[in-house]
Every structure is written in C-alpha cells, then in structure tokens.
GROMACS .gro file of C-alpha atoms in nm:
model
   97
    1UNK     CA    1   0.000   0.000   0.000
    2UNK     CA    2   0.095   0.330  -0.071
    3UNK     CA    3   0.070   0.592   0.180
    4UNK     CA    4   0.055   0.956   0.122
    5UNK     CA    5  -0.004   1.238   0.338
    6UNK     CA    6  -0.417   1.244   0.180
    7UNK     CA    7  -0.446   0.899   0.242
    8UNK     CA    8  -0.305   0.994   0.622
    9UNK     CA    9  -0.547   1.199   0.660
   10UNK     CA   10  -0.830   1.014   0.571
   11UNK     CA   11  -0.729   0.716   0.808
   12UNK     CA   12  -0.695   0.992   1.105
   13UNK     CA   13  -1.016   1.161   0.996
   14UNK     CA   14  -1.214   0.799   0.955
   15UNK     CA   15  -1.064   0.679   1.320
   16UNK     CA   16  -1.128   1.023   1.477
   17UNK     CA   17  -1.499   1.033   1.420
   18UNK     CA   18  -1.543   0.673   1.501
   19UNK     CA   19  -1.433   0.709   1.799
   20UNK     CA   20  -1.670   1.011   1.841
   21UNK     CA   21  -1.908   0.828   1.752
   22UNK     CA   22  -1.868   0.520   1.953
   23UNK     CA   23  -1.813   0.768   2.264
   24UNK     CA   24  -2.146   0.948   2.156
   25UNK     CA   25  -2.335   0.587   2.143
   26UNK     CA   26  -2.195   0.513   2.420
   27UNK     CA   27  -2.383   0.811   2.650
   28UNK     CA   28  -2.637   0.732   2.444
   29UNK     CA   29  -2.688   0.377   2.550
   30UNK     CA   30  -2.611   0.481   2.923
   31UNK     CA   31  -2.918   0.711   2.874
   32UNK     CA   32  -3.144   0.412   2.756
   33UNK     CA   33  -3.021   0.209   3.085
   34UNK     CA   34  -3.070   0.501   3.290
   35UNK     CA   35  -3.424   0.526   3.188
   36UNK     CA   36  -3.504   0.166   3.159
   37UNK     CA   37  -3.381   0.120   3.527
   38UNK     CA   38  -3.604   0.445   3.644
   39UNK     CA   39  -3.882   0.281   3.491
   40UNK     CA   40  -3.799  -0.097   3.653
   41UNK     CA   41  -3.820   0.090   4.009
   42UNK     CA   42  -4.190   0.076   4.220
   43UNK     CA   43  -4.319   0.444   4.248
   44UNK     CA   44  -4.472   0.528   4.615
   45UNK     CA   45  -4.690   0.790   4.436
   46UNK     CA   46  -4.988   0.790   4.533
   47UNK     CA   47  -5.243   0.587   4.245
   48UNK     CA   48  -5.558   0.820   4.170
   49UNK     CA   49  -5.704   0.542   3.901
   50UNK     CA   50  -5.656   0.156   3.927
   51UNK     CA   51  -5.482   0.170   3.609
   52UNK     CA   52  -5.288   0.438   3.618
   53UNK     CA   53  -4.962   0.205   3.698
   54UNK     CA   54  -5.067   0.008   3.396
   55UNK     CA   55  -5.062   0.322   3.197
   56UNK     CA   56  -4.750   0.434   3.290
   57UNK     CA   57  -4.579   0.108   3.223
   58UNK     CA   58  -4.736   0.131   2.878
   59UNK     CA   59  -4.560   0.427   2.839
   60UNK     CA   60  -4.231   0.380   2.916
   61UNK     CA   61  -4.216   0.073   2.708
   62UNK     CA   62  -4.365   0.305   2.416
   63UNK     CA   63  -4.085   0.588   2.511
   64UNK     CA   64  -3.833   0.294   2.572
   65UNK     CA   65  -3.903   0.172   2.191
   66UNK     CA   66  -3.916   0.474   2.030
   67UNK     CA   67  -3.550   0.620   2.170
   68UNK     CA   68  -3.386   0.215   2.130
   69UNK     CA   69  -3.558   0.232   1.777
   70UNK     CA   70  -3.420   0.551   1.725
   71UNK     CA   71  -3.087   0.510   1.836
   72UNK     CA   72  -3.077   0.166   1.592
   73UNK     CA   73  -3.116   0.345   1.318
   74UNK     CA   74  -2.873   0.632   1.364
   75UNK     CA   75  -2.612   0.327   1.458
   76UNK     CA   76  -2.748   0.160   1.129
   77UNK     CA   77  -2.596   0.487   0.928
   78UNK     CA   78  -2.376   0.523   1.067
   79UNK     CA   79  -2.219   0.169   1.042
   80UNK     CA   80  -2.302   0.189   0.660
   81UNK     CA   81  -2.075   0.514   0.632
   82UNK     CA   82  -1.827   0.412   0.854
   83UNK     CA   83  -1.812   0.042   0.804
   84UNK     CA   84  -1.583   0.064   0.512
   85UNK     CA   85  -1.215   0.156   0.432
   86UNK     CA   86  -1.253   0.504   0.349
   87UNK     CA   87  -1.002   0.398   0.027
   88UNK     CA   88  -0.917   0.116  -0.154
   89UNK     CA   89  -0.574   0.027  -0.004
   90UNK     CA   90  -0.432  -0.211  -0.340
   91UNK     CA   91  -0.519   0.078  -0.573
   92UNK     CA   92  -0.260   0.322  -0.638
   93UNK     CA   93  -0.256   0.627  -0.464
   94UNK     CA   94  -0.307   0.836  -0.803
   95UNK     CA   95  -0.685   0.690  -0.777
   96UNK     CA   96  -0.783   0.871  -0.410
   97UNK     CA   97  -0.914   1.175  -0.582
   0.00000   0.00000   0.00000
C-alpha cells in the first residue's frame, strides 16, 4: 500500500470520528439504561385510578421503543458510512481523488 499524506489523513479523519461516535453511542446507550432502570423501580406515588400504573408502564415501554428504535437506526448509518475503508488500499494512490 501506498501511503501519502491524503491517504493519512483520511485514516486519522475515519478513526477520529469513530471514535466520536462510539463515545457518543456510548452516553447514548447509558441514557437508555438510565431510563429503563427508572422505569424498573416501584413508584410510592400515590395511584388516583386503578390503572394508572398500567398506563404508565405502557408508556415507558412506548418511550423505551421509540429512543432504542431511534438510536438503531442512527447506529445503522452510521455503520453503513463508517463500516468501510474510506479507500481502496491495493489501488494506487493516483486513484484517491
């Protein structure tokens, strides 16, 4: 492989904002846990309608799907951006423009 200073600077650029990225999922996912474990704990509040629990379960599995869901998705494009060499390292160098 040939390496030049563009080609450099497309493997620095390509493993700086994975790394971002991964950091950035990261917090992400922490979030999710966070919230799925606030959800998982009993609530001493005081129930006005039998169901009300019920309700609020229903909720937080709704808000639980939609932010996982969510997240997949931005993961999804982000994999399919970043999930490939950014060049072709057996082609010459002459070819990276």
């Amino acid at each position: 492989m040939e390496m030049t200073p563009q080609r450099q600077q497309m493997i620095d650029a390509h493993v700086a904002e994975t790394r971002a990225l991964m950091a950035d999922y990261a917090f992400q996912l922490n979030d999710l846990v966070r919230f799925a474990l606030s959800a998982a704990q009993d609530k001493p509040h005081k129930v006005y309608y039998p169901m009300d629990p019920v309700n609020e379960a229903i909720r937080n599995w709704q808000g639980l799907s939609r932010k996982l869901a969510k997240l997949a998705a931005e993961v999804e494009q982000t994999a399919a951006r970043l999930g490939v060499q950014p060049f072709d390292p057996e082609a010459p160098a002459g070819s990276d423009t």
